mmCIF file of C-alpha atoms and ligand atoms in Angstrom:
data_model
loop_
_atom_site.group_PDB
_atom_site.id
_atom_site.type_symbol
_atom_site.label_atom_id
_atom_site.label_comp_id
_atom_site.label_asym_id
_atom_site.label_seq_id
_atom_site.Cartn_x
_atom_site.Cartn_y
_atom_site.Cartn_z
ATOM 1 C CA MET A 267 -0.061 0.014 0.025
ATOM 2 C CA LYS A 268 1.849 2.980 -1.173
ATOM 3 C CA PHE A 269 1.124 6.711 -1.599
ATOM 4 C CA THR A 270 3.167 8.440 -4.464
ATOM 5 C CA PRO A 271 3.318 12.118 -3.769
ATOM 6 C CA ALA A 272 3.914 14.628 -6.659
ATOM 7 C CA LYS A 273 7.015 15.689 -4.791
ATOM 8 C CA PRO A 274 9.168 13.579 -2.493
ATOM 9 C CA ALA A 275 9.875 15.078 1.052
ATOM 10 C CA ILE A 276 13.349 16.564 1.560
ATOM 11 C CA THR A 277 13.088 14.691 5.011
ATOM 12 C CA GLY A 278 13.313 11.502 3.092
ATOM 13 C CA GLU A 279 16.631 12.288 1.443
ATOM 14 C CA THR A 280 20.223 11.425 2.386
ATOM 15 C CA PRO A 281 23.307 13.452 1.365
ATOM 16 C CA ASP A 282 23.985 10.693 -1.310
ATOM 17 C CA SER A 283 20.368 10.736 -2.789
ATOM 18 C CA LEU A 284 20.168 14.553 -2.625
ATOM 19 C CA ALA A 285 23.713 15.052 -4.245
ATOM 20 C CA ALA A 286 22.577 12.648 -7.001
ATOM 21 C CA ARG A 287 19.612 14.810 -7.937
ATOM 22 C CA LEU A 288 21.664 17.974 -7.608
ATOM 23 C CA ARG A 289 24.283 16.544 -9.955
ATOM 24 C CA GLU A 290 21.730 16.059 -12.563
ATOM 25 C CA ARG A 291 21.189 19.899 -12.531
ATOM 26 C CA GLY A 292 24.938 20.460 -12.665
ATOM 27 C CA GLU A 293 25.006 21.608 -8.907
ATOM 28 C CA PRO A 294 28.015 20.853 -6.831
ATOM 29 C CA ALA A 295 27.689 18.057 -4.379
ATOM 30 C CA PHE A 296 28.404 20.212 -1.293
ATOM 31 C CA ARG A 297 25.019 21.898 -1.687
ATOM 32 C CA ALA A 298 23.429 18.811 -0.324
ATOM 33 C CA GLY A 299 25.199 19.229 2.956
ATOM 34 C CA GLN A 300 24.080 22.917 3.096
ATOM 35 C CA ILE A 301 20.601 22.028 2.374
ATOM 36 C CA LEU A 302 20.338 19.250 5.054
ATOM 37 C CA GLU A 303 21.951 21.654 7.472
ATOM 38 C CA TRP A 304 19.101 24.148 6.959
ATOM 39 C CA VAL A 305 16.636 21.406 7.390
ATOM 40 C CA TYR A 306 17.802 19.633 10.574
ATOM 41 C CA LYS A 307 20.160 22.199 12.326
ATOM 42 C CA LYS A 308 18.592 25.564 11.413
ATOM 43 C CA ARG A 309 15.179 24.119 11.013
ATOM 44 C CA VAL A 310 14.203 26.453 8.223
ATOM 45 C CA ARG A 311 10.445 26.931 7.460
ATOM 46 C CA ALA A 312 10.641 28.083 3.944
ATOM 47 C CA TRP A 313 12.997 27.404 1.025
ATOM 48 C CA ASP A 314 13.726 31.212 0.754
ATOM 49 C CA GLY A 315 15.161 31.024 4.170
ATOM 50 C CA MET A 316 18.200 29.071 2.841
ATOM 51 C CA THR A 317 20.164 32.314 2.307
ATOM 52 C CA ASN A 318 23.502 30.733 1.393
ATOM 53 C CA LEU A 319 21.921 29.076 -1.749
ATOM 54 C CA PRO A 320 21.578 30.891 -5.149
ATOM 55 C CA ARG A 321 18.061 31.915 -5.651
ATOM 56 C CA PRO A 322 17.456 29.665 -8.926
ATOM 57 C CA LEU A 323 18.459 26.670 -6.761
ATOM 58 C CA ARG A 324 16.004 27.458 -4.091
ATOM 59 C CA ALA A 325 13.309 27.958 -6.783
ATOM 60 C CA TRP A 326 14.136 24.442 -8.120
ATOM 61 C CA LEU A 327 14.191 22.997 -4.637
ATOM 62 C CA ALA A 328 10.725 24.338 -4.048
ATOM 63 C CA ASP A 329 9.473 22.797 -7.350
ATOM 64 C CA THR A 330 11.087 19.587 -6.762
ATOM 65 C CA PHE A 331 10.666 18.644 -2.974
ATOM 66 C CA GLU A 332 8.336 19.097 -0.221
ATOM 67 C CA LEU A 333 9.983 20.871 2.593
ATOM 68 C CA MET A 334 7.288 19.644 5.269
ATOM 69 C CA PRO A 335 5.146 16.725 4.208
ATOM 70 C CA ALA A 336 3.166 16.760 7.586
ATOM 71 C CA SER A 337 1.331 19.796 8.558
ATOM 72 C CA LEU A 338 0.079 20.494 12.076
ATOM 73 C CA VAL A 339 -3.704 20.470 12.262
ATOM 74 C CA LEU A 340 -4.185 20.173 15.977
ATOM 75 C CA GLY A 341 -1.860 20.361 18.973
ATOM 76 C CA ARG A 342 -3.406 19.313 22.355
ATOM 77 C CA GLU A 343 -1.737 19.695 25.731
ATOM 78 C CA SER A 344 -3.376 17.800 28.502
ATOM 79 C CA ALA A 345 -4.115 20.120 31.427
ATOM 80 C CA ALA A 346 -3.609 17.696 34.186
ATOM 81 C CA ASP A 347 -0.752 15.808 32.605
ATOM 82 C CA VAL A 348 2.383 16.175 30.619
ATOM 83 C CA THR A 349 1.701 14.996 27.297
ATOM 84 C CA ASP A 350 1.318 17.052 24.291
ATOM 85 C CA LYS A 351 -0.481 15.358 21.353
ATOM 86 C CA LEU A 352 0.066 16.630 17.765
ATOM 87 C CA LEU A 353 -2.451 15.618 14.917
ATOM 88 C CA LEU A 354 -0.570 15.944 11.666
ATOM 89 C CA GLU A 355 -2.164 15.831 8.150
ATOM 90 C CA LEU A 356 -0.246 14.390 5.234
ATOM 91 C CA ARG A 357 -0.421 15.493 1.628
ATOM 92 C CA ASP A 358 -3.266 12.974 0.783
ATOM 93 C CA ARG A 359 -5.176 14.258 3.965
ATOM 94 C CA SER A 360 -4.441 11.197 5.921
ATOM 95 C CA LEU A 361 -3.949 11.803 9.740
ATOM 96 C CA ILE A 362 -1.213 10.620 11.910
ATOM 97 C CA GLU A 363 -0.370 11.193 15.686
ATOM 98 C CA THR A 364 2.780 12.169 17.185
ATOM 99 C CA VAL A 365 3.023 12.491 21.064
ATOM 100 C CA ILE A 366 5.409 14.414 23.199
ATOM 101 C CA ILE A 367 5.719 12.977 26.695
ATOM 102 C CA ARG A 368 7.402 15.089 29.309
ATOM 103 C CA ALA A 369 8.786 13.558 32.498
ATOM 104 C CA PRO A 370 9.156 16.426 35.016
ATOM 105 C CA GLN A 371 12.449 16.525 36.887
ATOM 106 C CA ASP A 372 12.404 17.990 40.394
ATOM 107 C CA GLY A 373 12.781 21.681 40.714
ATOM 108 C CA VAL A 374 13.585 22.407 37.047
ATOM 109 C CA GLY A 375 10.101 22.947 35.652
ATOM 110 C CA LEU A 376 8.479 21.318 32.523
ATOM 111 C CA ASP A 377 10.515 23.050 29.988
ATOM 112 C CA HIS A 378 13.539 21.353 31.173
ATOM 113 C CA SER A 379 11.896 17.916 31.577
ATOM 114 C CA ARG A 380 13.082 14.836 29.864
ATOM 115 C CA LYS A 381 11.092 14.470 26.615
ATOM 116 C CA THR A 382 10.086 11.214 24.879
ATOM 117 C CA ILE A 383 8.680 11.385 21.468
ATOM 118 C CA CYS A 384 6.216 8.700 20.204
ATOM 119 C CA ILE A 385 6.071 8.551 16.420
ATOM 120 C CA SER A 386 3.860 6.768 13.853
ATOM 121 C CA THR A 387 4.988 4.603 10.991
ATOM 122 C CA GLN A 388 1.676 3.699 9.215
ATOM 123 C CA VAL A 389 -1.823 5.371 8.791
ATOM 124 C CA GLY A 390 -3.966 2.788 10.679
ATOM 125 C CA CYS A 391 -2.759 -0.744 11.182
ATOM 126 C CA ALA A 392 -3.310 -4.197 9.757
ATOM 127 C CA MET A 393 -2.587 -6.260 12.763
ATOM 128 C CA GLY A 394 -5.944 -6.001 14.344
ATOM 129 C CA CYS A 395 -5.187 -6.208 17.926
ATOM 130 C CA ALA A 396 -8.588 -6.233 19.786
ATOM 131 C CA PHE A 397 -7.746 -3.370 22.316
ATOM 132 C CA CYS A 398 -6.214 -0.986 19.869
ATOM 133 C CA ALA A 399 -7.792 2.163 18.350
ATOM 134 C CA SER A 400 -5.201 2.192 15.558
ATOM 135 C CA GLY A 401 -6.088 -0.902 14.093
ATOM 136 C CA LEU A 402 -9.891 -0.459 14.229
ATOM 137 C CA ALA A 403 -10.338 0.740 10.749
ATOM 138 C CA GLY A 404 -7.518 -1.411 9.287
ATOM 139 C CA LEU A 405 -4.445 -0.150 7.426
ATOM 140 C CA LYS A 406 -4.882 2.731 5.137
ATOM 141 C CA ARG A 407 -1.216 2.953 4.090
ATOM 142 C CA ASP A 408 2.484 2.935 5.033
ATOM 143 C CA LEU A 409 4.364 6.278 5.788
ATOM 144 C CA ASP A 410 7.351 7.017 3.691
ATOM 145 C CA ALA A 411 10.695 7.773 5.418
ATOM 146 C CA GLY A 412 10.184 11.457 4.881
ATOM 147 C CA GLU A 413 6.794 11.393 6.698
ATOM 148 C CA ILE A 414 8.337 9.491 9.585
ATOM 149 C CA VAL A 415 11.123 11.963 10.034
ATOM 150 C CA ALA A 416 8.871 14.958 9.462
ATOM 151 C CA GLN A 417 7.113 14.114 12.762
ATOM 152 C CA LEU A 418 10.326 14.925 14.755
ATOM 153 C CA LEU A 419 10.711 18.137 12.845
ATOM 154 C CA GLN A 420 7.374 19.187 13.757
ATOM 155 C CA VAL A 421 8.160 18.356 17.406
ATOM 156 C CA CYS A 422 11.252 20.460 17.156
ATOM 157 C CA ARG A 423 9.178 23.371 15.785
ATOM 158 C CA ARG A 424 6.895 23.171 18.756
ATOM 159 C CA GLU A 425 9.547 22.794 21.322
ATOM 160 C CA ASP A 426 11.624 25.619 19.688
ATOM 161 C CA ALA A 427 8.591 27.874 20.118
ATOM 162 C CA ARG A 428 8.360 26.933 23.707
ATOM 163 C CA THR A 429 11.950 27.422 24.510
ATOM 164 C CA PRO A 430 13.476 29.880 22.007
ATOM 165 C CA ARG A 431 17.004 29.279 23.270
ATOM 166 C CA ALA A 432 16.720 25.746 21.967
ATOM 167 C CA ARG A 433 16.197 27.003 18.335
ATOM 168 C CA ALA A 434 18.795 25.918 15.802
ATOM 169 C CA GLY A 435 20.354 23.688 18.313
ATOM 170 C CA PRO A 436 20.497 19.964 18.629
ATOM 171 C CA ALA A 437 17.174 18.103 18.614
ATOM 172 C CA SER A 438 15.381 19.119 21.884
ATOM 173 C CA PHE A 439 14.180 15.750 23.049
ATOM 174 C CA ASP A 440 15.733 12.761 24.846
ATOM 175 C CA ASN A 441 14.190 9.557 23.684
ATOM 176 C CA ILE A 442 12.169 8.366 20.642
ATOM 177 C CA VAL A 443 9.727 5.501 20.933
ATOM 178 C CA VAL A 444 8.387 4.131 17.721
ATOM 179 C CA MET A 445 4.989 3.245 19.449
ATOM 180 C CA GLY A 446 2.563 5.378 17.802
ATOM 181 C CA MET A 447 0.125 4.329 15.081
ATOM 182 C CA GLY A 448 1.040 1.299 12.980
ATOM 183 C CA GLU A 449 3.334 -1.868 13.112
ATOM 184 C CA PRO A 450 6.842 -0.408 12.530
ATOM 185 C CA LEU A 451 8.335 -3.713 11.391
ATOM 186 C CA ALA A 452 5.479 -4.104 8.746
ATOM 187 C CA ASN A 453 6.993 -0.941 7.073
ATOM 188 C CA TYR A 454 10.511 -1.979 7.457
ATOM 189 C CA ASP A 455 12.453 -0.230 4.778
ATOM 190 C CA ALA A 456 10.918 3.085 5.378
ATOM 191 C CA LEU A 457 11.405 2.688 9.158
ATOM 192 C CA ILE A 458 15.152 1.810 8.685
ATOM 193 C CA ARG A 459 15.667 4.767 6.259
ATOM 194 C CA ALA A 460 13.920 7.167 8.628
ATOM 195 C CA LEU A 461 15.903 6.100 11.690
ATOM 196 C CA THR A 462 19.142 6.132 9.767
ATOM 197 C CA ILE A 463 18.379 9.734 9.025
ATOM 198 C CA VAL A 464 17.424 10.502 12.596
ATOM 199 C CA ASN A 465 20.731 8.997 13.728
ATOM 200 C CA ALA A 466 23.143 10.482 11.168
ATOM 201 C CA PRO A 467 25.328 13.357 12.059
ATOM 202 C CA TRP A 468 23.912 15.377 9.214
ATOM 203 C CA GLY A 469 20.351 14.602 10.380
ATOM 204 C CA PHE A 470 19.251 14.722 14.071
ATOM 205 C CA GLY A 471 22.566 13.123 15.255
ATOM 206 C CA PHE A 472 20.292 11.150 17.637
ATOM 207 C CA GLY A 473 21.812 7.924 19.364
ATOM 208 C CA ALA A 474 20.306 4.680 18.201
ATOM 209 C CA ARG A 475 20.370 3.613 21.832
ATOM 210 C CA ARG A 476 17.855 6.146 22.593
ATOM 211 C CA ILE A 477 15.369 4.975 20.014
ATOM 212 C CA THR A 478 12.947 2.058 20.928
ATOM 213 C CA VAL A 479 11.229 0.075 18.252
ATOM 214 C CA SER A 480 8.036 -1.502 19.500
ATOM 215 C CA THR A 481 6.506 -4.541 17.717
ATOM 216 C CA SER A 482 3.627 -6.670 18.103
ATOM 217 C CA GLY A 483 5.953 -9.685 17.218
ATOM 218 C CA LEU A 484 6.772 -10.031 13.560
ATOM 219 C CA VAL A 485 9.428 -12.695 14.219
ATOM 220 C CA PRO A 486 11.304 -12.686 10.827
ATOM 221 C CA LYS A 487 11.617 -8.820 10.970
ATOM 222 C CA ILE A 488 12.749 -8.931 14.758
ATOM 223 C CA LEU A 489 15.626 -11.258 13.427
ATOM 224 C CA ARG A 490 16.375 -8.813 10.713
ATOM 225 C CA LEU A 491 16.306 -5.955 12.989
ATOM 226 C CA ALA A 492 18.831 -7.817 15.144
ATOM 227 C CA GLY A 493 21.278 -7.776 12.233
ATOM 228 C CA GLU A 494 21.015 -4.030 11.666
ATOM 229 C CA PRO A 495 24.308 -2.188 12.260
ATOM 230 C CA LEU A 496 22.450 0.441 14.362
ATOM 231 C CA GLY A 497 21.686 -0.877 17.826
ATOM 232 C CA PHE A 498 18.062 0.219 18.412
ATOM 233 C CA ARG A 499 16.338 -0.822 21.511
ATOM 234 C CA LEU A 500 13.297 -3.286 21.322
ATOM 235 C CA ALA A 501 10.002 -3.497 22.887
ATOM 236 C CA ILE A 502 7.511 -6.301 22.364
ATOM 237 C CA SER A 503 3.780 -5.715 22.829
ATOM 238 C CA LEU A 504 3.171 -8.970 24.688
ATOM 239 C CA HIS A 505 -0.178 -8.418 26.386
ATOM 240 C CA GLY A 506 -0.742 -12.157 26.993
ATOM 241 C CA ALA A 507 1.686 -14.698 28.747
ATOM 242 C CA THR A 508 0.201 -17.743 27.189
ATOM 243 C CA ASP A 509 -0.656 -18.454 23.589
ATOM 244 C CA GLU A 510 -4.379 -18.951 24.747
ATOM 245 C CA VAL A 511 -4.678 -15.414 26.188
ATOM 246 C CA ARG A 512 -2.439 -13.681 23.819
ATOM 247 C CA GLY A 513 -4.279 -15.390 20.903
ATOM 248 C CA LYS A 514 -7.589 -13.939 22.031
ATOM 249 C CA ILE A 515 -6.528 -10.434 21.645
ATOM 250 C CA MET A 516 -3.557 -10.362 19.105
ATOM 251 C CA PRO A 517 -4.237 -12.202 15.620
ATOM 252 C CA VAL A 518 -0.494 -12.044 15.040
ATOM 253 C CA ASN A 519 0.103 -14.721 17.743
ATOM 254 C CA LYS A 520 -1.409 -17.205 15.385
ATOM 255 C CA ALA A 521 1.276 -16.688 12.772
ATOM 256 C CA TRP A 522 4.128 -16.391 15.371
ATOM 257 C CA PRO A 523 3.285 -17.906 18.787
ATOM 258 C CA LEU A 524 5.401 -17.587 21.916
ATOM 259 C CA ALA A 525 7.418 -20.431 21.038
ATOM 260 C CA GLU A 526 8.835 -18.594 18.107
ATOM 261 C CA LEU A 527 8.679 -15.094 19.516
ATOM 262 C CA ILE A 528 10.694 -15.764 22.596
ATOM 263 C CA PRO A 529 13.798 -17.292 20.839
ATOM 264 C CA ALA A 530 13.726 -14.309 18.335
ATOM 265 C CA VAL A 531 13.686 -11.946 21.182
ATOM 266 C CA LYS A 532 16.568 -13.853 22.774
ATOM 267 C CA THR A 533 18.605 -13.614 19.498
ATOM 268 C CA PHE A 534 17.946 -9.871 19.491
ATOM 269 C CA SER A 535 19.162 -9.261 23.044
ATOM 270 C CA ALA A 536 22.238 -11.589 22.617
ATOM 271 C CA ARG A 537 23.156 -9.448 19.696
ATOM 272 C CA HIS A 538 22.746 -6.059 21.263
ATOM 273 C CA GLY A 539 23.367 -6.842 24.983
ATOM 274 C CA ARG A 540 20.450 -4.646 26.102
ATOM 275 C CA MET A 541 17.475 -5.388 28.017
ATOM 276 C CA VAL A 542 14.449 -5.837 25.904
ATOM 277 C CA THR A 543 11.112 -4.366 27.198
ATOM 278 C CA LEU A 544 7.900 -6.415 27.400
ATOM 279 C CA GLU A 545 4.870 -4.234 27.198
ATOM 280 C CA PHE A 546 1.838 -5.647 28.817
ATOM 281 C CA ILE A 547 -1.512 -3.836 28.855
ATOM 282 C CA LEU A 548 -3.776 -4.856 31.863
ATOM 283 C CA ILE A 549 -7.308 -5.631 30.920
ATOM 284 C CA GLU A 550 -9.772 -6.588 33.418
ATOM 285 C CA GLY A 551 -10.779 -10.233 33.429
ATOM 286 C CA LEU A 552 -8.586 -10.978 30.480
ATOM 287 C CA ASN A 553 -5.029 -11.124 31.299
ATOM 288 C CA ASP A 554 -4.876 -9.680 34.769
ATOM 289 C CA SER A 555 -4.949 -13.077 36.811
ATOM 290 C CA PRO A 556 -2.190 -14.124 39.140
ATOM 291 C CA ASP A 557 -1.577 -17.096 36.679
ATOM 292 C CA GLN A 558 -0.713 -14.623 33.952
ATOM 293 C CA ALA A 559 1.393 -12.673 36.319
ATOM 294 C CA GLU A 560 3.453 -15.891 37.188
ATOM 295 C CA LYS A 561 3.720 -16.823 33.545
ATOM 296 C CA LEU A 562 4.806 -13.333 32.524
ATOM 297 C CA ARG A 563 7.377 -13.412 35.439
ATOM 298 C CA ASP A 564 8.858 -16.569 34.020
ATOM 299 C CA ILE A 565 9.128 -15.251 30.512
ATOM 300 C CA ALA A 566 10.615 -11.986 31.712
ATOM 301 C CA LEU A 567 13.227 -13.905 33.826
ATOM 302 C CA ASP A 568 13.995 -16.242 30.952
ATOM 303 C CA LEU A 569 14.599 -13.134 28.638
ATOM 304 C CA HIS A 570 16.187 -10.885 31.248
ATOM 305 C CA ALA A 571 13.627 -8.359 30.067
ATOM 306 C CA HIS A 572 12.116 -5.279 31.708
ATOM 307 C CA VAL A 573 8.258 -5.372 32.031
ATOM 308 C CA ASN A 574 6.152 -2.231 31.465
ATOM 309 C CA LEU A 575 2.540 -2.821 32.854
ATOM 310 C CA ILE A 576 0.094 -0.394 31.297
ATOM 311 C CA PRO A 577 -3.515 -0.235 32.654
ATOM 312 C CA CYS A 578 -5.349 -0.233 29.475
ATOM 313 C CA ASN A 579 -6.993 2.746 28.080
ATOM 314 C CA THR A 580 -10.696 2.720 27.297
ATOM 315 C CA VAL A 581 -11.438 2.950 23.575
ATOM 316 C CA GLU A 582 -14.875 4.093 22.357
ATOM 317 C CA GLY A 583 -16.595 1.132 20.949
ATOM 318 C CA LEU A 584 -14.347 -1.508 22.701
ATOM 319 C CA PRO A 585 -15.512 -3.422 25.759
ATOM 320 C CA TRP A 586 -12.190 -3.346 27.647
ATOM 321 C CA LYS A 587 -11.602 -1.885 30.990
ATOM 322 C CA ARG A 588 -8.584 -1.506 33.267
ATOM 323 C CA PRO A 589 -8.491 -3.654 36.458
ATOM 324 C CA ALA A 590 -8.702 -1.816 39.836
ATOM 325 C CA PRO A 591 -5.685 -0.258 41.313
ATOM 326 C CA ALA A 592 -5.289 -2.962 43.933
ATOM 327 C CA ARG A 593 -5.448 -5.622 41.349
ATOM 328 C CA GLN A 594 -2.836 -3.897 39.200
ATOM 329 C CA GLU A 595 -0.556 -3.698 42.329
ATOM 330 C CA ARG A 596 -1.134 -7.437 43.024
ATOM 331 C CA PHE A 597 -0.155 -8.323 39.435
ATOM 332 C CA ALA A 598 3.140 -6.145 39.696
ATOM 333 C CA GLY A 599 3.970 -7.577 43.079
ATOM 334 C CA VAL A 600 4.190 -11.125 41.648
ATOM 335 C CA LEU A 601 6.896 -9.824 39.307
ATOM 336 C CA ARG A 602 8.661 -7.678 41.872
ATOM 337 C CA ALA A 603 8.785 -10.633 44.319
ATOM 338 C CA ALA A 604 10.908 -12.409 41.722
ATOM 339 C CA ARG A 605 13.095 -9.299 41.393
ATOM 340 C CA VAL A 606 11.976 -8.699 37.703
ATOM 341 C CA SER A 607 12.519 -5.123 36.736
ATOM 342 C CA VAL A 608 8.946 -3.743 36.405
ATOM 343 C CA THR A 609 7.172 -0.375 35.868
ATOM 344 C CA LEU A 610 3.529 0.026 36.541
ATOM 345 C CA ARG A 611 2.791 2.955 34.316
ATOM 346 C CA ARG A 612 0.512 5.658 35.392
ATOM 347 C CA GLU A 613 -0.750 6.377 32.032
ATOM 348 C CA LYS A 614 -0.385 9.910 30.829
ATOM 349 C CA GLY A 615 -2.745 12.022 28.949
ATOM 350 C CA HIS A 616 -5.945 10.226 29.435
ATOM 351 C CA ASP A 617 -7.677 13.424 28.977
ATOM 352 C CA ILE A 618 -6.363 14.003 25.475
ATOM 353 C CA ASP A 619 -7.034 10.615 24.175
ATOM 354 C CA ALA A 620 -3.482 9.509 24.610
ATOM 355 C CA ALA A 621 -3.943 5.836 23.571
ATOM 356 C CA CYS A 622 -2.542 5.754 20.014
ATOM 357 C CA GLY A 623 -4.891 6.313 17.203
ATOM 358 C CA GLN A 624 -7.824 7.588 19.335
ATOM 359 C CA LEU A 625 -7.359 11.318 18.467
ATOM 360 C CA ARG A 626 -7.066 10.468 14.699
ATOM 361 C CA LEU A 627 -10.187 8.167 14.867
ATOM 362 C CA LYS A 628 -12.257 10.915 16.487
ATOM 363 C CA THR A 629 -11.137 13.537 13.980
ATOM 364 C CA GLU A 630 -11.976 11.177 11.067
ATOM 365 C CA LYS A 631 -15.384 10.575 12.506
ATOM 366 C CA GLU A 632 -15.974 14.309 12.813
ATOM 367 C CA ARG A 633 -14.773 14.759 9.230
ATOM 368 C CA GLU A 634 -17.268 12.122 8.053
ATOM 369 C CA ALA A 635 -20.078 13.689 10.031
ATOM 370 C CA ALA A 636 -19.191 17.003 8.597
ATOM 371 C CA ALA A 637 -19.028 15.762 4.911
HETATM 372 N N1 SAH B 727 2.344 -1.801 16.559
HETATM 373 C C1 SAH B 727 3.350 -1.612 17.485
HETATM 374 C C2 SAH B 727 3.610 -0.236 18.035
HETATM 375 C C3 SAH B 727 2.530 0.730 18.156
HETATM 376 S S1 SAH B 727 1.229 0.178 19.281
HETATM 377 C C4 SAH B 727 3.020 -2.450 18.814
HETATM 378 O O1 SAH B 727 2.011 -2.950 18.889
HETATM 379 O O2 SAH B 727 3.994 -2.600 19.456
HETATM 380 C C5 SAH B 727 1.713 1.089 20.587
HETATM 381 C C6 SAH B 727 1.477 0.728 22.047
HETATM 382 O O3 SAH B 727 0.205 1.154 22.308
HETATM 383 C C7 SAH B 727 1.449 -0.724 22.164
HETATM 384 O O4 SAH B 727 2.186 -1.189 23.254
HETATM 385 C C8 SAH B 727 0.063 -1.075 22.248
HETATM 386 O O5 SAH B 727 -0.077 -2.234 22.882
HETATM 387 C C9 SAH B 727 -0.486 0.006 23.052
HETATM 388 N N2 SAH B 727 -1.852 0.204 23.049
HETATM 389 C C10 SAH B 727 -2.831 0.000 22.069
HETATM 390 N N3 SAH B 727 -4.172 0.118 22.501
HETATM 391 C C11 SAH B 727 -3.975 0.417 23.915
HETATM 392 C C12 SAH B 727 -5.078 0.664 24.895
HETATM 393 N N4 SAH B 727 -6.343 0.562 24.637
HETATM 394 N N5 SAH B 727 -4.578 0.963 26.081
HETATM 395 C C13 SAH B 727 -3.209 1.104 26.350
HETATM 396 N N6 SAH B 727 -2.257 0.795 25.490
HETATM 397 C C14 SAH B 727 -2.645 0.633 24.103
HETATM 398 FE FE1 SF4 B 728 -1.195 -2.315 15.356
HETATM 399 FE FE2 SF4 B 728 0.256 -2.116 17.529
HETATM 400 FE FE3 SF4 B 728 -2.341 -1.387 17.618
HETATM 401 FE FE4 SF4 B 728 -1.615 -3.903 17.440
HETATM 402 S S1 SF4 B 728 -1.134 -2.560 19.225
HETATM 403 S S2 SF4 B 728 -3.249 -2.900 16.235
HETATM 404 S S3 SF4 B 728 0.129 -3.903 16.214
HETATM 405 S S4 SF4 B 728 -0.707 -0.399 16.534
#
């Protein structure tokens, strides 16, 4: 499923690919470096702002490339919380979500907090997990690399506006999680191209170890990711500690059951020497039993994995509820007792529909109603 835009996005280009285009026009290759510096370091908002380029070149660039393929249609900050959700519109009017999660640090205020950016890789999702808003309407299309990278530029623009001193400096965030809409490993080539751009010194210069890719468990792609030269971190959306329970809510478990998933995760962590994270959404009456907690504990011990417990978000039209706090604590206690590294997430941004895909879903419904 591909969208072919009239003009490719500049945010999907590398120095080599850009230099090749420039050469066709008889331009020297060093212009590629200048252009990318304007994009990532100076974060210029119009081609005409690239003042060290000859005017005819700027005009050609404007005709040939899209400077920003994802425009901001809505930015929502949660009042009680510390998430900031961006709804972005792509050139075919598709909507995607990018979330800024601020972790306040004592005494320094929110502007100096640690920031984690959650990015999307697809419009919708084909995986069909039963609890997830992103997958409710299926997959519309893959994002291209330029659209994945553009989300981070939009975040920088927003952060630059909040703290003007950060402008034209390094990227103003600390971690990237590929946990927004879509299954990143189902859009593998665009994902790797985008993360390579994010990591490159001429791009955001952002360390691979601060980038976490989250997957529902596409085993062959996990093995491929293990072989990539850049050592990204890996998170697995587990959500069930047995095939029986996982299979009820994640269709992907039929293709790649736990007996295949777990060895693949082991291969990944052996290669990269880093703890993998197991994401586990707690859903009342479905996967929150003591038996599931014990089975999850055993898997985590076997994988030396960190466990992230997330009380599920309610999604309009879906029946799932989060367990009561005491039951959440009891579940976490089973893991802690075995010294498993575990966090029970106080989920952020409930008031701005933080669960992935929900803001988009709502906006699409409003659009349909207005049409
Ligand atoms: N497709 C990838 C990455 C995006 S999903 C994956 O599944 O890992 C992003 C995260 O949002 C996943 O951990 C997913 O399980 C979680 N999520 C989806 N629906 C949710 C809900 N209703 N409540 C809480 N988390 C949810
Ligand atoms: Fe897709 Fe991840 Fe949602 Fe499952 S949880 S439907 S894989 S986005």
